[in-house]
Amino acid sequence: MNINAYKSILSSLPDGVKLIAVSKTKPASDIELLYNEGQRAFGENKALEMRDKHESLPKDIEWHFIGHLQTNKVKYIAPFVTMIHSIDSLELLQTVNKLALKNNRVIPCLLQFHIATEETKFGFDWEECKSMLNSAEFKELHNIEIHGVMGMATFTDDKPQIHSEFKKLYSYFTKLKEQFFSDNDRFTEISMGMTDDYPIAIEEHSTMIRIGSAIFGARNYNKQ
Ligand SMILES: *Cc1c(COP(=O)(O)O)cnc(C)c1O
């Protein structure tokens, strides 16, 4: 846990860029330490882990779901999740809509795009996303609200490549805004940038950076 790194990242952020503290794999006690510094937005990538942390922690925390989400897990987070960053199919969006309705709420969502060269990363490509937004099925979804886009750049030291991948996400955002969301004031978010690439993401118009290891330290998946 590195509170000084947290404070220095926070103070370096331009207006209009929000910090999501990515607490996946970390104990609730670490979240509490950061909560006591005033941080309210936390990111998790496992539905059950997010549900358990939500149950044990203060109720004014904003919970951002940032990982690949299986449709059969949506029910665990639908009652409280603040925003789902990782919508990557119509089927997932339909499930989120159904469970949002059941919980009598509207869930803010971001459309995740595949901008990296790695095949293992998730997300729409442009044509796929466009055909979803044009579909009759999409137009029937009244308990989700699309607030913008999300993406992850390739894990590489090649800075020009990272710039170009984030530029691509920004161009998707502007095209979607023009073609589909011009009268939606809430279509404003570009979720991009992690510990190793967030300064580049900010240069390329990020509005939400998702930072884990710089704040909480390296993750140890073997301990899980
Ligand atoms: C883990 C994760 C992050 C944070 O990664 P760090 O490199 O630890 O900052 C951000 N976004 C997503 C989608 C993640 O899964």
mmCIF file of C-alpha atoms and ligand atoms in Angstrom:
data_model
loop_
_atom_site.group_PDB
_atom_site.id
_atom_site.type_symbol
_atom_site.label_atom_id
_atom_site.label_comp_id
_atom_site.label_asym_id
_atom_site.label_seq_id
_atom_site.Cartn_x
_atom_site.Cartn_y
_atom_site.Cartn_z
ATOM 1 C CA MET A 1 0.000 0.000 0.000
ATOM 2 C CA ASN A 2 1.536 3.304 -1.061
ATOM 3 C CA ILE A 3 -0.477 6.293 0.176
ATOM 4 C CA ASN A 4 2.178 8.723 -1.059
ATOM 5 C CA ALA A 5 1.962 7.344 -4.589
ATOM 6 C CA TYR A 6 -1.826 7.664 -4.356
ATOM 7 C CA LYS A 7 -1.597 11.293 -3.275
ATOM 8 C CA SER A 8 0.932 12.165 -5.929
ATOM 9 C CA ILE A 9 -1.092 10.540 -8.742
ATOM 10 C CA LEU A 10 -4.236 12.267 -7.507
ATOM 11 C CA SER A 11 -2.602 15.682 -7.346
ATOM 12 C CA SER A 12 -1.136 15.268 -10.841
ATOM 13 C CA LEU A 13 -4.509 14.646 -12.502
ATOM 14 C CA PRO A 14 -5.963 17.359 -14.719
ATOM 15 C CA ASP A 15 -9.545 18.489 -14.063
ATOM 16 C CA GLY A 16 -12.027 16.074 -15.555
ATOM 17 C CA VAL A 17 -9.928 12.939 -15.000
ATOM 18 C CA LYS A 18 -11.240 10.608 -12.326
ATOM 19 C CA LEU A 19 -9.126 8.046 -10.494
ATOM 20 C CA ILE A 20 -10.564 4.554 -10.050
ATOM 21 C CA ALA A 21 -8.486 2.712 -7.435
ATOM 22 C CA VAL A 22 -8.268 -0.889 -8.627
ATOM 23 C CA SER A 23 -8.427 -2.989 -5.460
ATOM 24 C CA LYS A 24 -8.840 -6.458 -7.027
ATOM 25 C CA THR A 25 -7.173 -9.232 -4.969
ATOM 26 C CA LYS A 26 -6.476 -6.737 -2.139
ATOM 27 C CA PRO A 27 -8.111 -7.015 1.298
ATOM 28 C CA ALA A 28 -10.967 -4.774 2.475
ATOM 29 C CA SER A 29 -8.557 -3.288 5.041
ATOM 30 C CA ASP A 30 -6.510 -1.755 2.184
ATOM 31 C CA ILE A 31 -9.669 -0.229 0.726
ATOM 32 C CA GLU A 32 -10.488 1.256 4.140
ATOM 33 C CA LEU A 33 -7.078 2.927 4.349
ATOM 34 C CA LEU A 34 -7.673 4.642 1.029
ATOM 35 C CA TYR A 35 -11.276 5.413 1.947
ATOM 36 C CA ASN A 36 -9.929 7.259 4.971
ATOM 37 C CA GLU A 37 -7.864 9.398 2.571
ATOM 38 C CA GLY A 38 -11.100 10.366 0.826
ATOM 39 C CA GLN A 39 -11.055 7.922 -2.108
ATOM 40 C CA ARG A 40 -14.543 6.689 -3.015
ATOM 41 C CA ALA A 41 -14.257 5.015 -6.452
ATOM 42 C CA PHE A 42 -12.876 1.471 -6.446
ATOM 43 C CA GLY A 43 -12.477 -1.043 -9.292
ATOM 44 C CA GLU A 44 -12.872 -4.806 -9.088
ATOM 45 C CA ASN A 45 -12.821 -7.548 -11.723
ATOM 46 C CA LYS A 46 -14.529 -10.476 -9.960
ATOM 47 C CA ALA A 47 -18.260 -10.337 -9.200
ATOM 48 C CA LEU A 48 -18.229 -12.325 -5.954
ATOM 49 C CA GLU A 49 -15.206 -10.485 -4.610
ATOM 50 C CA MET A 50 -16.924 -7.172 -5.349
ATOM 51 C CA ARG A 51 -20.138 -8.349 -3.687
ATOM 52 C CA ASP A 52 -18.291 -9.435 -0.533
ATOM 53 C CA LYS A 53 -16.333 -6.185 -0.310
ATOM 54 C CA HIS A 54 -19.500 -4.163 -0.873
ATOM 55 C CA GLU A 55 -21.174 -5.986 2.010
ATOM 56 C CA SER A 56 -18.380 -5.307 4.481
ATOM 57 C CA LEU A 57 -17.424 -1.723 3.554
ATOM 58 C CA PRO A 58 -19.060 1.741 3.814
ATOM 59 C CA LYS A 59 -22.087 2.149 1.581
ATOM 60 C CA ASP A 60 -20.978 5.421 -0.029
ATOM 61 C CA ILE A 61 -18.225 3.618 -1.967
ATOM 62 C CA GLU A 62 -18.657 3.682 -5.761
ATOM 63 C CA TRP A 63 -18.024 0.218 -7.196
ATOM 64 C CA HIS A 64 -16.707 0.047 -10.772
ATOM 65 C CA PHE A 65 -16.686 -3.363 -12.444
ATOM 66 C CA ILE A 66 -13.719 -3.484 -14.842
ATOM 67 C CA GLY A 67 -13.123 -7.147 -15.737
ATOM 68 C CA HIS A 68 -14.644 -9.649 -18.117
ATOM 69 C CA LEU A 69 -18.149 -10.291 -16.778
ATOM 70 C CA GLN A 70 -19.945 -13.608 -17.276
ATOM 71 C CA THR A 71 -23.715 -13.322 -17.670
ATOM 72 C CA ASN A 72 -24.364 -15.747 -14.806
ATOM 73 C CA LYS A 73 -22.424 -13.481 -12.400
ATOM 74 C CA VAL A 74 -24.256 -10.222 -13.107
ATOM 75 C CA LYS A 75 -26.838 -10.979 -10.406
ATOM 76 C CA TYR A 76 -24.223 -10.610 -7.652
ATOM 77 C CA ILE A 77 -23.424 -6.991 -8.495
ATOM 78 C CA ALA A 78 -26.631 -5.680 -10.112
ATOM 79 C CA PRO A 79 -28.152 -4.370 -6.847
ATOM 80 C CA PHE A 80 -25.333 -1.896 -6.153
ATOM 81 C CA VAL A 81 -22.702 -1.612 -8.915
ATOM 82 C CA THR A 82 -21.986 2.024 -9.868
ATOM 83 C CA MET A 83 -20.737 1.391 -13.390
ATOM 84 C CA ILE A 84 -19.838 -1.625 -15.538
ATOM 85 C CA HIS A 85 -16.847 -0.677 -17.726
ATOM 86 C CA SER A 86 -16.586 -3.977 -19.559
ATOM 87 C CA ILE A 87 -19.665 -4.474 -21.741
ATOM 88 C CA ASP A 88 -18.453 -6.579 -24.670
ATOM 89 C CA SER A 89 -21.599 -8.211 -26.093
ATOM 90 C CA LEU A 90 -25.307 -7.636 -26.648
ATOM 91 C CA GLU A 91 -26.039 -10.725 -24.590
ATOM 92 C CA LEU A 92 -24.205 -9.277 -21.584
ATOM 93 C CA LEU A 93 -25.968 -5.942 -21.973
ATOM 94 C CA GLN A 94 -29.358 -7.706 -22.142
ATOM 95 C CA THR A 95 -28.569 -9.599 -18.940
ATOM 96 C CA VAL A 96 -27.456 -6.421 -17.167
ATOM 97 C CA ASN A 97 -30.671 -4.741 -18.336
ATOM 98 C CA LYS A 98 -32.831 -7.596 -17.052
ATOM 99 C CA LEU A 99 -31.205 -7.609 -13.611
ATOM 100 C CA ALA A 100 -31.214 -3.816 -13.379
ATOM 101 C CA LEU A 101 -34.964 -3.921 -14.024
ATOM 102 C CA LYS A 102 -35.377 -6.578 -11.354
ATOM 103 C CA ASN A 103 -33.530 -4.297 -8.916
ATOM 104 C CA ASN A 104 -35.589 -1.321 -10.014
ATOM 105 C CA ARG A 105 -32.616 0.709 -11.235
ATOM 106 C CA VAL A 106 -30.718 1.901 -14.301
ATOM 107 C CA ILE A 107 -27.105 0.706 -14.506
ATOM 108 C CA PRO A 108 -24.491 2.961 -16.165
ATOM 109 C CA CYS A 109 -22.298 1.006 -18.606
ATOM 110 C CA LEU A 110 -19.283 1.558 -20.864
ATOM 111 C CA LEU A 111 -18.691 -0.225 -24.169
ATOM 112 C CA GLN A 112 -15.352 -2.024 -24.116
ATOM 113 C CA PHE A 113 -13.356 -1.954 -27.345
ATOM 114 C CA HIS A 114 -10.575 -4.294 -28.349
ATOM 115 C CA ILE A 115 -7.737 -1.868 -29.139
ATOM 116 C CA ALA A 116 -4.687 -3.995 -28.203
ATOM 117 C CA THR A 117 -2.824 -6.450 -30.397
ATOM 118 C CA GLU A 118 -3.147 -9.204 -27.772
ATOM 119 C CA GLU A 119 -5.894 -11.672 -28.682
ATOM 120 C CA THR A 120 -6.518 -12.440 -25.016
ATOM 121 C CA LYS A 121 -8.043 -9.037 -24.331
ATOM 122 C CA PHE A 122 -11.804 -8.615 -24.651
ATOM 123 C CA GLY A 123 -13.956 -6.017 -26.358
ATOM 124 C CA PHE A 124 -15.951 -5.078 -29.434
ATOM 125 C CA ASP A 125 -14.531 -4.146 -32.768
ATOM 126 C CA TRP A 126 -16.096 -1.131 -34.475
ATOM 127 C CA GLU A 127 -18.450 -2.927 -36.885
ATOM 128 C CA GLU A 128 -19.665 -5.312 -34.221
ATOM 129 C CA CYS A 129 -20.461 -2.472 -31.845
ATOM 130 C CA LYS A 130 -22.207 -0.467 -34.546
ATOM 131 C CA SER A 131 -24.445 -3.357 -35.518
ATOM 132 C CA MET A 132 -25.373 -3.880 -31.866
ATOM 133 C CA LEU A 133 -26.303 -0.212 -31.443
ATOM 134 C CA ASN A 134 -28.407 -0.353 -34.623
ATOM 135 C CA SER A 135 -30.253 -3.497 -33.578
ATOM 136 C CA ALA A 136 -33.885 -3.559 -32.462
ATOM 137 C CA GLU A 137 -32.820 -5.557 -29.400
ATOM 138 C CA PHE A 138 -30.560 -2.751 -28.202
ATOM 139 C CA LYS A 139 -33.306 -0.169 -28.521
ATOM 140 C CA GLU A 140 -35.468 -2.165 -26.125
ATOM 141 C CA LEU A 141 -33.007 -1.838 -23.242
ATOM 142 C CA HIS A 142 -34.299 0.830 -20.875
ATOM 143 C CA ASN A 143 -32.528 -0.142 -17.652
ATOM 144 C CA ILE A 144 -28.985 0.384 -18.887
ATOM 145 C CA GLU A 145 -27.445 3.680 -19.872
ATOM 146 C CA ILE A 146 -24.326 3.923 -22.038
ATOM 147 C CA HIS A 147 -21.920 6.501 -20.567
ATOM 148 C CA GLY A 148 -18.955 5.999 -22.899
ATOM 149 C CA VAL A 149 -16.141 3.633 -23.832
ATOM 150 C CA MET A 150 -13.358 1.628 -22.203
ATOM 151 C CA GLY A 151 -10.206 -0.028 -23.509
ATOM 152 C CA MET A 152 -6.868 -1.526 -22.557
ATOM 153 C CA ALA A 153 -3.710 -0.875 -24.566
ATOM 154 C CA THR A 154 -1.179 -3.563 -25.419
ATOM 155 C CA PHE A 155 1.287 -4.363 -22.630
ATOM 156 C CA THR A 156 4.404 -2.959 -24.292
ATOM 157 C CA ASP A 157 7.202 -0.382 -23.899
ATOM 158 C CA ASP A 158 6.427 0.933 -27.373
ATOM 159 C CA LYS A 159 4.992 4.367 -26.508
ATOM 160 C CA PRO A 160 3.954 5.324 -30.055
ATOM 161 C CA GLN A 161 1.948 2.099 -30.208
ATOM 162 C CA ILE A 162 0.191 2.885 -26.905
ATOM 163 C CA HIS A 163 -0.559 6.419 -28.139
ATOM 164 C CA SER A 164 -2.042 5.038 -31.323
ATOM 165 C CA GLU A 165 -4.231 2.494 -29.505
ATOM 166 C CA PHE A 166 -5.615 5.156 -27.155
ATOM 167 C CA LYS A 167 -6.158 7.481 -30.137
ATOM 168 C CA LYS A 168 -8.194 4.713 -31.725
ATOM 169 C CA LEU A 169 -10.402 4.454 -28.622
ATOM 170 C CA TYR A 170 -10.869 8.221 -28.568
ATOM 171 C CA SER A 171 -11.879 8.149 -32.235
ATOM 172 C CA TYR A 172 -14.469 5.444 -31.471
ATOM 173 C CA PHE A 173 -15.791 7.639 -28.671
ATOM 174 C CA THR A 174 -16.196 10.669 -30.933
ATOM 175 C CA LYS A 175 -17.769 8.643 -33.751
ATOM 176 C CA LEU A 176 -20.243 6.992 -31.362
ATOM 177 C CA LYS A 177 -21.085 10.368 -29.858
ATOM 178 C CA GLU A 178 -21.844 11.739 -33.327
ATOM 179 C CA GLN A 179 -23.644 8.746 -34.748
ATOM 180 C CA PHE A 180 -25.558 7.342 -31.778
ATOM 181 C CA PHE A 181 -25.406 9.476 -28.638
ATOM 182 C CA SER A 182 -25.522 13.096 -29.782
ATOM 183 C CA ASP A 183 -28.532 13.858 -27.579
ATOM 184 C CA ASN A 184 -27.293 11.898 -24.553
ATOM 185 C CA ASP A 185 -25.522 14.286 -22.116
ATOM 186 C CA ARG A 186 -24.236 11.362 -20.124
ATOM 187 C CA PHE A 187 -22.172 9.865 -22.945
ATOM 188 C CA THR A 188 -18.968 11.491 -21.681
ATOM 189 C CA GLU A 189 -16.563 8.854 -20.355
ATOM 190 C CA ILE A 190 -13.366 7.419 -21.830
ATOM 191 C CA SER A 191 -12.010 4.844 -19.394
ATOM 192 C CA MET A 192 -8.368 4.216 -20.324
ATOM 193 C CA GLY A 193 -4.990 4.164 -18.594
ATOM 194 C CA MET A 194 -3.473 1.859 -15.964
ATOM 195 C CA THR A 195 -0.339 2.032 -13.793
ATOM 196 C CA ASP A 196 2.115 1.766 -16.707
ATOM 197 C CA ASP A 197 0.334 3.848 -19.321
ATOM 198 C CA TYR A 198 -1.965 6.361 -17.604
ATOM 199 C CA PRO A 199 0.103 9.488 -18.451
ATOM 200 C CA ILE A 200 -0.237 8.580 -22.146
ATOM 201 C CA ALA A 201 -3.964 7.888 -21.681
ATOM 202 C CA ILE A 202 -4.433 11.352 -20.161
ATOM 203 C CA GLU A 203 -2.665 12.963 -23.123
ATOM 204 C CA GLU A 204 -5.119 11.061 -25.347
ATOM 205 C CA HIS A 205 -8.249 12.393 -23.551
ATOM 206 C CA SER A 206 -8.915 9.781 -20.865
ATOM 207 C CA THR A 207 -11.601 10.774 -18.346
ATOM 208 C CA MET A 208 -11.158 7.773 -16.023
ATOM 209 C CA ILE A 209 -7.886 6.088 -15.178
ATOM 210 C CA ARG A 210 -7.881 2.690 -13.486
ATOM 211 C CA ILE A 211 -4.841 2.353 -11.234
ATOM 212 C CA GLY A 212 -4.039 -0.735 -9.166
ATOM 213 C CA SER A 213 -0.433 -1.707 -8.534
ATOM 214 C CA ALA A 214 0.993 1.828 -8.269
ATOM 215 C CA ILE A 215 -1.279 2.357 -5.241
ATOM 216 C CA PHE A 216 -1.798 -1.059 -3.685
ATOM 217 C CA GLY A 217 1.489 -2.713 -4.665
ATOM 218 C CA ALA A 218 2.024 -5.696 -6.935
ATOM 219 C CA ARG A 219 -0.699 -8.343 -6.931
ATOM 220 C CA ASN A 220 0.082 -11.865 -5.796
ATOM 221 C CA TYR A 221 -2.359 -14.162 -7.555
ATOM 222 C CA ASN A 222 -0.796 -17.295 -6.011
ATOM 223 C CA LYS A 223 -2.039 -16.270 -2.598
ATOM 224 C CA GLN A 224 -5.657 -16.124 -3.794
HETATM 225 C C1 LIG B 1 -6.012 -4.833 -13.097
HETATM 226 C C2 LIG B 1 -6.631 -3.855 -14.008
HETATM 227 C C3 LIG B 1 -6.262 -2.498 -13.959
HETATM 228 C C4 LIG B 1 -5.181 -1.948 -13.040
HETATM 229 O O1 LIG B 1 -3.931 -2.409 -13.448
HETATM 230 P P1 LIG B 1 -2.566 -1.827 -12.826
HETATM 231 O O2 LIG B 1 -1.568 -2.072 -13.892
HETATM 232 O O3 LIG B 1 -2.320 -2.627 -11.596
HETATM 233 O O4 LIG B 1 -2.759 -0.396 -12.551
HETATM 234 C C5 LIG B 1 -6.920 -1.617 -14.809
HETATM 235 N N1 LIG B 1 -7.866 -2.044 -15.662
HETATM 236 C C6 LIG B 1 -8.247 -3.335 -15.743
HETATM 237 C C7 LIG B 1 -9.302 -3.712 -16.708
HETATM 238 C C8 LIG B 1 -7.641 -4.276 -14.926
HETATM 239 O O5 LIG B 1 -8.018 -5.556 -15.020
#
